[in-house]
XYZ file of C-alpha atoms in Angstrom:
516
model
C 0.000 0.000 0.000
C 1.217 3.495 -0.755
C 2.210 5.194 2.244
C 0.276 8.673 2.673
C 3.801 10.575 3.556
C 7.210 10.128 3.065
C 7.997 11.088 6.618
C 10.036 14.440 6.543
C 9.347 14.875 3.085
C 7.261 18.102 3.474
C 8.610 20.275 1.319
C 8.978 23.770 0.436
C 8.848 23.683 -3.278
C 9.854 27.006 -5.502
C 6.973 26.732 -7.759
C 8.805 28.426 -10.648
C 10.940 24.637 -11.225
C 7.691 22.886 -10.119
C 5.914 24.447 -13.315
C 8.779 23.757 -15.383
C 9.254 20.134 -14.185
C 5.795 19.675 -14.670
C 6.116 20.938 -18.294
C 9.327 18.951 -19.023
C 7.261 15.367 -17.536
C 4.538 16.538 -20.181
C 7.048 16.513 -22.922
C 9.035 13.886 -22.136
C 9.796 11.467 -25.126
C 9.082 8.094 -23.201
C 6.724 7.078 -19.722
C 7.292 4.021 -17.922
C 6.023 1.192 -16.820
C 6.674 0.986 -12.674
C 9.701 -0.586 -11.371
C 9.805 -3.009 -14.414
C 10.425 0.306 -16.407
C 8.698 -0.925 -19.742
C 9.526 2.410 -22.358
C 5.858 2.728 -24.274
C 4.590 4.725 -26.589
C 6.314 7.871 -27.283
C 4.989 11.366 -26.841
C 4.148 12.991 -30.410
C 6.192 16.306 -29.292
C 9.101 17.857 -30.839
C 11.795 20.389 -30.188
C 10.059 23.577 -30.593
C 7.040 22.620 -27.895
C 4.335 21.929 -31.405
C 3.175 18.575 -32.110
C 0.855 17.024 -34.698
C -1.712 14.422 -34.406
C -3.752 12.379 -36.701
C -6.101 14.778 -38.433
C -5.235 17.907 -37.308
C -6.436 21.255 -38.731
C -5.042 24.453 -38.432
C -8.649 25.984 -39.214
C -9.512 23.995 -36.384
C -12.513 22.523 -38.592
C -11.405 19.029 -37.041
C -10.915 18.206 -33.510
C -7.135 17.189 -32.823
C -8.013 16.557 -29.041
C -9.862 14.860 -26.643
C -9.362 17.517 -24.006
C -7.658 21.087 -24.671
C -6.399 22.996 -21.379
C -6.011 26.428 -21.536
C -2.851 27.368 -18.983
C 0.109 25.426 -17.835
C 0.664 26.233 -14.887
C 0.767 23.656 -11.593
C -2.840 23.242 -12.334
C -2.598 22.891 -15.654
C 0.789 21.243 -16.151
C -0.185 18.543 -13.727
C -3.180 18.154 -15.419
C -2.258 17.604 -18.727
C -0.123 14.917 -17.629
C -2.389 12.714 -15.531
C -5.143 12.981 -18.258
C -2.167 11.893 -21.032
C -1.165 9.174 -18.651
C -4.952 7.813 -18.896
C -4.119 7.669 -23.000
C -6.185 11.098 -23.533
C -5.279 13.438 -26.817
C -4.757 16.117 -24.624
C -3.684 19.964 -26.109
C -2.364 22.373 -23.981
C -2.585 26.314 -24.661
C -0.031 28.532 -22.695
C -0.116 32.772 -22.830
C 4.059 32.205 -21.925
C 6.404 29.295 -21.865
C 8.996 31.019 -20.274
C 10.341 30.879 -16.435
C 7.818 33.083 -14.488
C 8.440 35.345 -11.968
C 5.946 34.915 -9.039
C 6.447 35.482 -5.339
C 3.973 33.024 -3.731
C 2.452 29.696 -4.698
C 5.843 28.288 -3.018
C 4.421 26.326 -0.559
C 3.300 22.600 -1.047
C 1.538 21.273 2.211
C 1.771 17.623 3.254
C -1.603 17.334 1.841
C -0.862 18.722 -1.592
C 2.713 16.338 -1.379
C 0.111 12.873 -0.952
C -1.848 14.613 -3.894
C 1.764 14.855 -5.908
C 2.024 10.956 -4.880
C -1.327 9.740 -6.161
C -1.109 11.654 -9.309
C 2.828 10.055 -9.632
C 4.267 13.415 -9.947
C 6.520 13.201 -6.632
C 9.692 13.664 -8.295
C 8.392 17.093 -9.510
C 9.788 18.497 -6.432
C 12.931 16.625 -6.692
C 16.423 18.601 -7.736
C 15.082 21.755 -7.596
C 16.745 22.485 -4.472
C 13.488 21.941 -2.138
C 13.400 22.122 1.389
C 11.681 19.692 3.979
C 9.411 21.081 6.168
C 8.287 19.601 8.949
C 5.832 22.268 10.639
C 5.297 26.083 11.839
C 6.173 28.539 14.107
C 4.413 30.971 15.984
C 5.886 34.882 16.988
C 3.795 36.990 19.238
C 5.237 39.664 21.499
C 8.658 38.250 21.886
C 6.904 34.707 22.186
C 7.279 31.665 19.923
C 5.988 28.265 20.059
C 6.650 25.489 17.596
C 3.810 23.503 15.883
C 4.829 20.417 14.025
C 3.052 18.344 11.716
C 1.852 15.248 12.937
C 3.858 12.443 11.106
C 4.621 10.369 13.656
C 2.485 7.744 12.588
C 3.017 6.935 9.288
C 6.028 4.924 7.256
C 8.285 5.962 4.475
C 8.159 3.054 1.971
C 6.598 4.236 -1.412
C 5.384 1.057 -3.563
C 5.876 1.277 -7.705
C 2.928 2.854 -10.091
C 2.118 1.487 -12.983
C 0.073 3.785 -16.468
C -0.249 3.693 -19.912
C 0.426 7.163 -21.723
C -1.207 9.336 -23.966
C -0.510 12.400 -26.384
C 0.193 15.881 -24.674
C 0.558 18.631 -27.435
C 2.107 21.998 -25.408
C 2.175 24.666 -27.540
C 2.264 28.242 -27.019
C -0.372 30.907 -27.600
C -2.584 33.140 -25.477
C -6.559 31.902 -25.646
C -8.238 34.985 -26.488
C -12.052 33.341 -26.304
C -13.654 30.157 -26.112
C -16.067 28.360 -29.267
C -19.738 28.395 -28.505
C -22.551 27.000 -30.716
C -25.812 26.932 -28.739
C -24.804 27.175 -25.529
C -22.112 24.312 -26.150
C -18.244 25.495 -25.336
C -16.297 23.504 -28.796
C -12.950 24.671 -28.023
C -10.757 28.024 -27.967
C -9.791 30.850 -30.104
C -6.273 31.655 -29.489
C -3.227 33.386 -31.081
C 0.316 31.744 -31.762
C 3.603 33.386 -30.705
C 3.626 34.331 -34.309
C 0.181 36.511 -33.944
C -1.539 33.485 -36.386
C -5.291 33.087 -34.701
C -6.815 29.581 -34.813
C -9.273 27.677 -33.553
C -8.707 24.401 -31.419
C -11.898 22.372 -31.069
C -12.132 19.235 -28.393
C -15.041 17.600 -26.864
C -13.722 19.049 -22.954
C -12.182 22.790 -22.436
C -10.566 22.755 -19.014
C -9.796 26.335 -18.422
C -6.779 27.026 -15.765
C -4.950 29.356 -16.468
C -4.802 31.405 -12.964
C -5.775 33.817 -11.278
C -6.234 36.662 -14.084
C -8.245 34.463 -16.384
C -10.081 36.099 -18.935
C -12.421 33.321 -19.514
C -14.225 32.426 -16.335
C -16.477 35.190 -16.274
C -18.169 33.034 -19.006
C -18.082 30.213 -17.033
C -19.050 31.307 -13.137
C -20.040 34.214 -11.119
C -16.841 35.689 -10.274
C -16.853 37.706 -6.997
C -12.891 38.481 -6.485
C -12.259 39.969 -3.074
C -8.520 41.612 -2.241
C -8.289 41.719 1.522
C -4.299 42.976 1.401
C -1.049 42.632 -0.784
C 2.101 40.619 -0.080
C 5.539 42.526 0.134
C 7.954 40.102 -1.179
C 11.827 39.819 0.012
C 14.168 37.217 -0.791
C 16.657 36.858 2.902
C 19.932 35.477 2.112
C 22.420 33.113 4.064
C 20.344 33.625 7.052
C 19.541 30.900 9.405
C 15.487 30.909 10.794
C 15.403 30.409 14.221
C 13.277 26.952 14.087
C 15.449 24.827 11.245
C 12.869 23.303 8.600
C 9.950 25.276 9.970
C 7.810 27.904 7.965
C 7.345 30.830 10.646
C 4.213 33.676 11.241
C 4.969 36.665 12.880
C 2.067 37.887 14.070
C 2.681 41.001 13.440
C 1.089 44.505 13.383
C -0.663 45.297 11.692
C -1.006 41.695 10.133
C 0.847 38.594 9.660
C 4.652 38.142 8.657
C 5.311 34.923 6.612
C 9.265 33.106 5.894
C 10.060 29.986 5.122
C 13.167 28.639 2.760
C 12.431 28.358 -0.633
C 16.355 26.778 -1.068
C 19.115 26.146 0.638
C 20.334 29.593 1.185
C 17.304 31.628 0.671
C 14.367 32.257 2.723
C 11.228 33.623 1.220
C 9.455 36.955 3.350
C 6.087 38.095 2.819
C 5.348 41.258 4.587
C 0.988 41.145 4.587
C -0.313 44.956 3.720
C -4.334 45.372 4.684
C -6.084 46.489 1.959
C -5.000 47.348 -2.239
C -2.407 50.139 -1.649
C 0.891 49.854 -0.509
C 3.529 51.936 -0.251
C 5.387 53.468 -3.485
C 8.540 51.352 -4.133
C 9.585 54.156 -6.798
C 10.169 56.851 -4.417
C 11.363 55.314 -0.711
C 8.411 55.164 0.774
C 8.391 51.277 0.700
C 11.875 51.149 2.184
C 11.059 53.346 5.083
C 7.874 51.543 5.461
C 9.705 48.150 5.870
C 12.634 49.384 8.197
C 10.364 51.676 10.347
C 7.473 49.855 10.680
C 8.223 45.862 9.924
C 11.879 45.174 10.857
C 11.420 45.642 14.701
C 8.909 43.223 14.620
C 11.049 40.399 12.329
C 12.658 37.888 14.982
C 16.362 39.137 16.292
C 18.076 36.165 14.149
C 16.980 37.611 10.635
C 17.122 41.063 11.560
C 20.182 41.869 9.828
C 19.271 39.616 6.497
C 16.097 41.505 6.297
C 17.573 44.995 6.413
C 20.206 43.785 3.659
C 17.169 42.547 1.615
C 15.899 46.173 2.036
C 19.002 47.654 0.798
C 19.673 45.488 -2.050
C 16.391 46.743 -3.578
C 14.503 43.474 -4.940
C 11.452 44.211 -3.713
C 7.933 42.686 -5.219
C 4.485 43.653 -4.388
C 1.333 41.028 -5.584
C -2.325 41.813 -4.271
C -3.569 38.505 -2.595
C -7.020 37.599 -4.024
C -9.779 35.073 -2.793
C -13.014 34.168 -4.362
C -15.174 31.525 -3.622
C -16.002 28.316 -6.212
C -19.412 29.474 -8.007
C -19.806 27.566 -11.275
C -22.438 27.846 -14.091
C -22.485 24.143 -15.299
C -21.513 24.763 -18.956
C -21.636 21.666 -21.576
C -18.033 21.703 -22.720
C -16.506 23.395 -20.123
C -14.912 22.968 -16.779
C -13.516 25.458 -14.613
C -10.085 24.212 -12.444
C -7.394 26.122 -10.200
C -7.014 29.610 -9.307
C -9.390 30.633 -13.118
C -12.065 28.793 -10.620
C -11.085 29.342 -6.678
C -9.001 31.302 -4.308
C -8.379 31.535 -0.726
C -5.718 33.828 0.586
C -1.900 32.507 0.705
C -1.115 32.818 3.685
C -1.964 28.904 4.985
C -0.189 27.951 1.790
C -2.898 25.831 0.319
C -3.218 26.611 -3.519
C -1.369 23.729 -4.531
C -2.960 21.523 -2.586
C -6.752 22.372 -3.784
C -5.532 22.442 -6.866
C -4.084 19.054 -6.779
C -6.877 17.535 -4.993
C -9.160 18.552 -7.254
C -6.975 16.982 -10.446
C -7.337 13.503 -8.090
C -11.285 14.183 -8.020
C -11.390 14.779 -11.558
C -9.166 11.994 -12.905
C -11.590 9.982 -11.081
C -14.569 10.915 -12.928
C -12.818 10.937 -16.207
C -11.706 7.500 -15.840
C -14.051 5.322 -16.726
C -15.336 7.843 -19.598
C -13.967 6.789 -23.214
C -16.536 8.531 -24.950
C -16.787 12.478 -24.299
C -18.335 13.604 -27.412
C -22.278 14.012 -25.980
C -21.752 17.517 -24.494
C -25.093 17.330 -22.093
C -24.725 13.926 -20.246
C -21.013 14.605 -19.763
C -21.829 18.403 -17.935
C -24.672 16.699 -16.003
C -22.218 13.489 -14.970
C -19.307 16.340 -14.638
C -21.557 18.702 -11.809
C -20.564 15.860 -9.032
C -17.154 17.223 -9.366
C -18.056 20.291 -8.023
C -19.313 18.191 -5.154
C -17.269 16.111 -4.297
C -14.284 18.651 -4.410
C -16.360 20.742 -1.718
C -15.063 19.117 1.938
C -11.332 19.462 1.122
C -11.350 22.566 -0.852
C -14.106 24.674 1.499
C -12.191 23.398 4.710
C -8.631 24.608 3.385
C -10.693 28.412 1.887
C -12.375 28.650 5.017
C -9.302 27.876 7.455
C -7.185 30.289 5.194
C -9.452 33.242 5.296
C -10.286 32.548 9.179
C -6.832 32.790 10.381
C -5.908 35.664 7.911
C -8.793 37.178 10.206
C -7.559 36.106 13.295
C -4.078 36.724 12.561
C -4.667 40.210 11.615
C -4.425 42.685 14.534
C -7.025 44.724 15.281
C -8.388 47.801 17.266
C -11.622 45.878 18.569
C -10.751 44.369 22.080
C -12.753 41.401 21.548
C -10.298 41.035 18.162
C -7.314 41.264 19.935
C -8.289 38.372 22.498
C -9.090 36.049 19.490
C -5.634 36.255 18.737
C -4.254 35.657 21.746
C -6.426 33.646 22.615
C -5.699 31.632 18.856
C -1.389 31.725 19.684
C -2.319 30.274 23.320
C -4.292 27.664 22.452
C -1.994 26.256 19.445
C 0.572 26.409 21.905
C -0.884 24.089 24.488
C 0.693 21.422 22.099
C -1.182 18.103 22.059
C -4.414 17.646 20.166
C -4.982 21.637 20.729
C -1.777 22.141 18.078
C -2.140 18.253 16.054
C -5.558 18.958 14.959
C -5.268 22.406 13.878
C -2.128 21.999 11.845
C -3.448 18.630 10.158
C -6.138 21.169 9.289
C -3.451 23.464 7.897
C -1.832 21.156 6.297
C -4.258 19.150 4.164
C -3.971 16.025 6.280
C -6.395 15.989 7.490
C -9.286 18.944 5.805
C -12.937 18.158 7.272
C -15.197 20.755 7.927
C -16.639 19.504 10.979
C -12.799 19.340 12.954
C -12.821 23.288 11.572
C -15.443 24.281 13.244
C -14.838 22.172 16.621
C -11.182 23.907 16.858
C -12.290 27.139 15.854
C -14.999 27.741 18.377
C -12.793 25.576 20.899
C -9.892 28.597 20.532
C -12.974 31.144 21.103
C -14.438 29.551 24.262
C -10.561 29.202 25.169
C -10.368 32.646 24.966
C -13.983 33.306 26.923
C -12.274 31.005 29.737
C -9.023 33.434 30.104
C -11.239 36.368 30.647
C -13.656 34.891 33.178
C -11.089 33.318 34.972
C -10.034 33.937 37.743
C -12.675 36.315 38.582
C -15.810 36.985 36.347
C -16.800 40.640 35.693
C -19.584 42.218 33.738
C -16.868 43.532 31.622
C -15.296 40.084 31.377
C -18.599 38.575 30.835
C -19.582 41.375 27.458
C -15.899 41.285 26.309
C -16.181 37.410 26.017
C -19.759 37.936 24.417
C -18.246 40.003 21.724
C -15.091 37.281 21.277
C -18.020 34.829 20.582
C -20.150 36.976 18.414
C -16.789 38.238 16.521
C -15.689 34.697 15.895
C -19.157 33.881 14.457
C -19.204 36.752 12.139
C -15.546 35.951 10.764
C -16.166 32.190 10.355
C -20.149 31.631 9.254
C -19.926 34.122 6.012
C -16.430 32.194 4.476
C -18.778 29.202 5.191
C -21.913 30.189 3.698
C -19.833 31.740 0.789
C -18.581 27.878 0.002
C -21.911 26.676 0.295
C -22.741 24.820 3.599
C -25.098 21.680 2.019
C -22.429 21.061 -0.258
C -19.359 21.569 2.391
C -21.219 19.484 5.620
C -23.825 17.632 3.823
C -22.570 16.696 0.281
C -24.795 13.074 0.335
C -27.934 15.211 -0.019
C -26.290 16.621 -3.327
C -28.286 15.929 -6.531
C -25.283 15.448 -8.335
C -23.455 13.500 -5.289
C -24.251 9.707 -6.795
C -24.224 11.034 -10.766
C -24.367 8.537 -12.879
C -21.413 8.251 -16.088
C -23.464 8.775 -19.364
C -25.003 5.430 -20.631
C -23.167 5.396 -23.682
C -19.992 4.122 -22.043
């Protein structure tokens, strides 16, 4: 049996040589067979990233693929090659090939690593200088406390995986608009690197191509919410003062985020409230981050932070969330950050992304045929079911902490958090469930909910004890009422039936179209 982790394998993965080891595994020339390593088929791909298969048609009048997905990024990349590895004709559409230059999306959680392991992409992560990680830690005041993830009972042998391969075709061009005939998405219009427009046509359009997509309006109701911005830093040859750990500063007036993104750089993500921050053109960012953030960064990295300052590399990236609302489209399907975001700072992109690639591989599986446009949407609207525990709990947990994390003029805000950093660092089940929540190991709504409202009467307790007051007593009201009001709106956002109750779900027991 495969084991679920690889224990202290929880790794910090640059995403920039995830995407382009995912792209490289999509072109590769030959897939093989387990341990036994049979060579099959090869890829149709050749040096310049273009491929041709049987029948194809530059006016697009044919269809050259069984699926075409529009971006190729994690999402996409990984993808592209699971569906190919089920023996799909699979095109892939990419605005740019080249290395990109992002600052988060770094991250890959335990969760999203077992995700890496069912898809048999695990080596993705491997020599691009990744870092294990084996937990968090907490800054508050001049206070840490360490929170580890809880691997303690699980073993390290991996067993062999065995697939067949299809075509992947990766070629570049930037998808300008997808093919509709009567309410039926047939493909894409896009335009080559060369400016040539065409038309690819294919039974399924997976759109994914991030978090700027110009195609999901026509695909779900898109309500984008930017709560802050992320500062960005690189920190060199600097040592974190908990070795393998990602670390939070909470931080006013919100949270500070490292963690090593190799072995001699650590990623720093200075969190901004709201969609302006300071001007980097003229100082004022500078002075805002030495003034302001550095006397809050822990002693150790103090001087690797100011350095960063100096040297002048400084990014900025608005951090965006927006819950999963699809319009079931025959033709079409939504995936990734075109379809769902949460804010970065739990880290859990990757992971929802990945999970959801699992949910849908599943579903695609036992289809052959995909050319009847209206059974397939009406089999394919389960997905969006059955992706709803894991995805909602890891949205909901993200923008609940952001909350929480945040500091805050309310009192009752300000004992959340505290209340939050003491109970986490109780250790025990009070840390262990929380950060298998975190982490993907363990997303399910219902432990949310119990942990969140346990950290809330936690914090009721403190005040009350050890002498009640009718200060106490409306202080703790308003810590309960404030908790409520940060947690129930994420939730009803997601959609609670489908998040707590997903067996009442039409579309929960959907079955495959008869023809197959």
């Amino acid at each position: 049996m495969v084991s679920i982790y690889l224990v202290g394998e929880i790794l910090i993965a640059a995403v920039l040589g995830l995407i382009v080891l995912l792209r490289k595994k999509i072109q590769k020339h030959t897939i093989k067979f387990s341990s036994k390593k049979i060579q099959k088929e090869k890829c149709l791909i050749s040096s310049d990233n273009e491929t041709t298969f049987p029948h194809d048609s530059k006016t697009g009048d044919d269809e050259s693929a069984d699926i075409i997905i529009v971006g190729a990024g994690v999402a996409g990349s990984a993808l592209a090659y699971t569906l190919g590895k089920d023996g799909r004709r699979v095109k892939v559409i990419e605005r740019d090939l080249t290395l990109p230059d992002r600052i988060v999306g770094e991250l890959l959680q335990p969760g999203g690593y077992l995700k890496l392991m069912e898809l048999g992409l695990e080596d993705c992560v491997e020599e691009i200088d990744a870092q294990q990680v084996f937990g968090y830690a907490l800054f508050k005041d001049g206070k840490s406390t360490k929170l580890s993830y809880p691997l303690q009972h699980f073993g390290s042998d991996v067993a062999g995986r065995s697939f067949h391969n299809g075509r992947v075709k990766l070629e570049q061009g930037t998808v300008t608009s997808l093919v509709t005939e009567k309410g039926t998405v047939k493909g894409v219009h896009y335009k080559t690197k060369n400016g040539e427009e065409l038309i690819a046509k294919a039974p399924l359009t997976i759109v994914c191509d991030g978090c700027f997509s110009n195609l999901r309006r026509s695909l779900c109701n898109p309500k984008v919410d930017i709560p802050s911005c992320f500062v960005a830093l690189v920190l060199e040859n600097c040592k974190l003062p908990y070795a393998n750990h990602g670390h939070v500063v909470l931080a006013d007036p919100s949270p500070i985020l490292l963690y090593p993104i190799s072995s001699t750089e650590v990623r720093c993500l200075v969190d901004i409230p709201g969609q302006k921050v300071p001007s980097i053109a003229n100082g004022e960012m500078s002075h805002f981050l030495k003034s302001k953030v550095a006397p809050q960064i822990p002693v150790e990295i103090y001087d690797a932070f100011i350095s960063a300052i100096e040297k002048g590399n400084i990014k900025t990236m608005p951090n965006r969330s927006m819950p999963a609302a699809p319009y079931p489209t025959p033709g079409a399907l939504l995936l990734g950050d075109a379809f769902n975001m949460r804010h970065p700072l739990t880290g859990g992109g990757m992971t929802v992304a990945l999970s959801d690639i699992v949910v849908l591989r599943d579903l695609l599986r036992p289809l052959r045929n995909l050319h009847d446009p209206s059974a397939l949407c009406n089999y394919l609207e389960s997905f969006y079911t059955l992706r709803k525990p894991t995805a909602s709990t890891i949205n909901t947990l993200a923008g609940a902490l952001y909350k929480v994390f945040s500091g805050s003029s309310d009192p009752a805000g300000r004992e959340m958090r505290q209340a939050c950093f003491d109970y986490l660092s109780l250790g025990g089940v009070f840390s262990n469930g929380p950060i298998a929540l975190l982490s993907g190991m363990n997303p399910r709504p219902l432990n949310l909910i119990l942990h969140f409202f346990a950290v809330a009467i936690y914090g009721v307790g403190r005040l009350l004890l050890p002498f009640p007051s009718f200060k106490r007593l409306s202080l703790g009201a308003k810590l309960i009422s404030g908790a409520s009001s940060i947690i129930f709106p994420i939730l009803n956002a997601e959609g609670v039936r489908q998040v707590f109750f997903p067996v009442t779900m039409p579309a929960y027991y959907r079955a495959r179209p008869i023809n197959q």
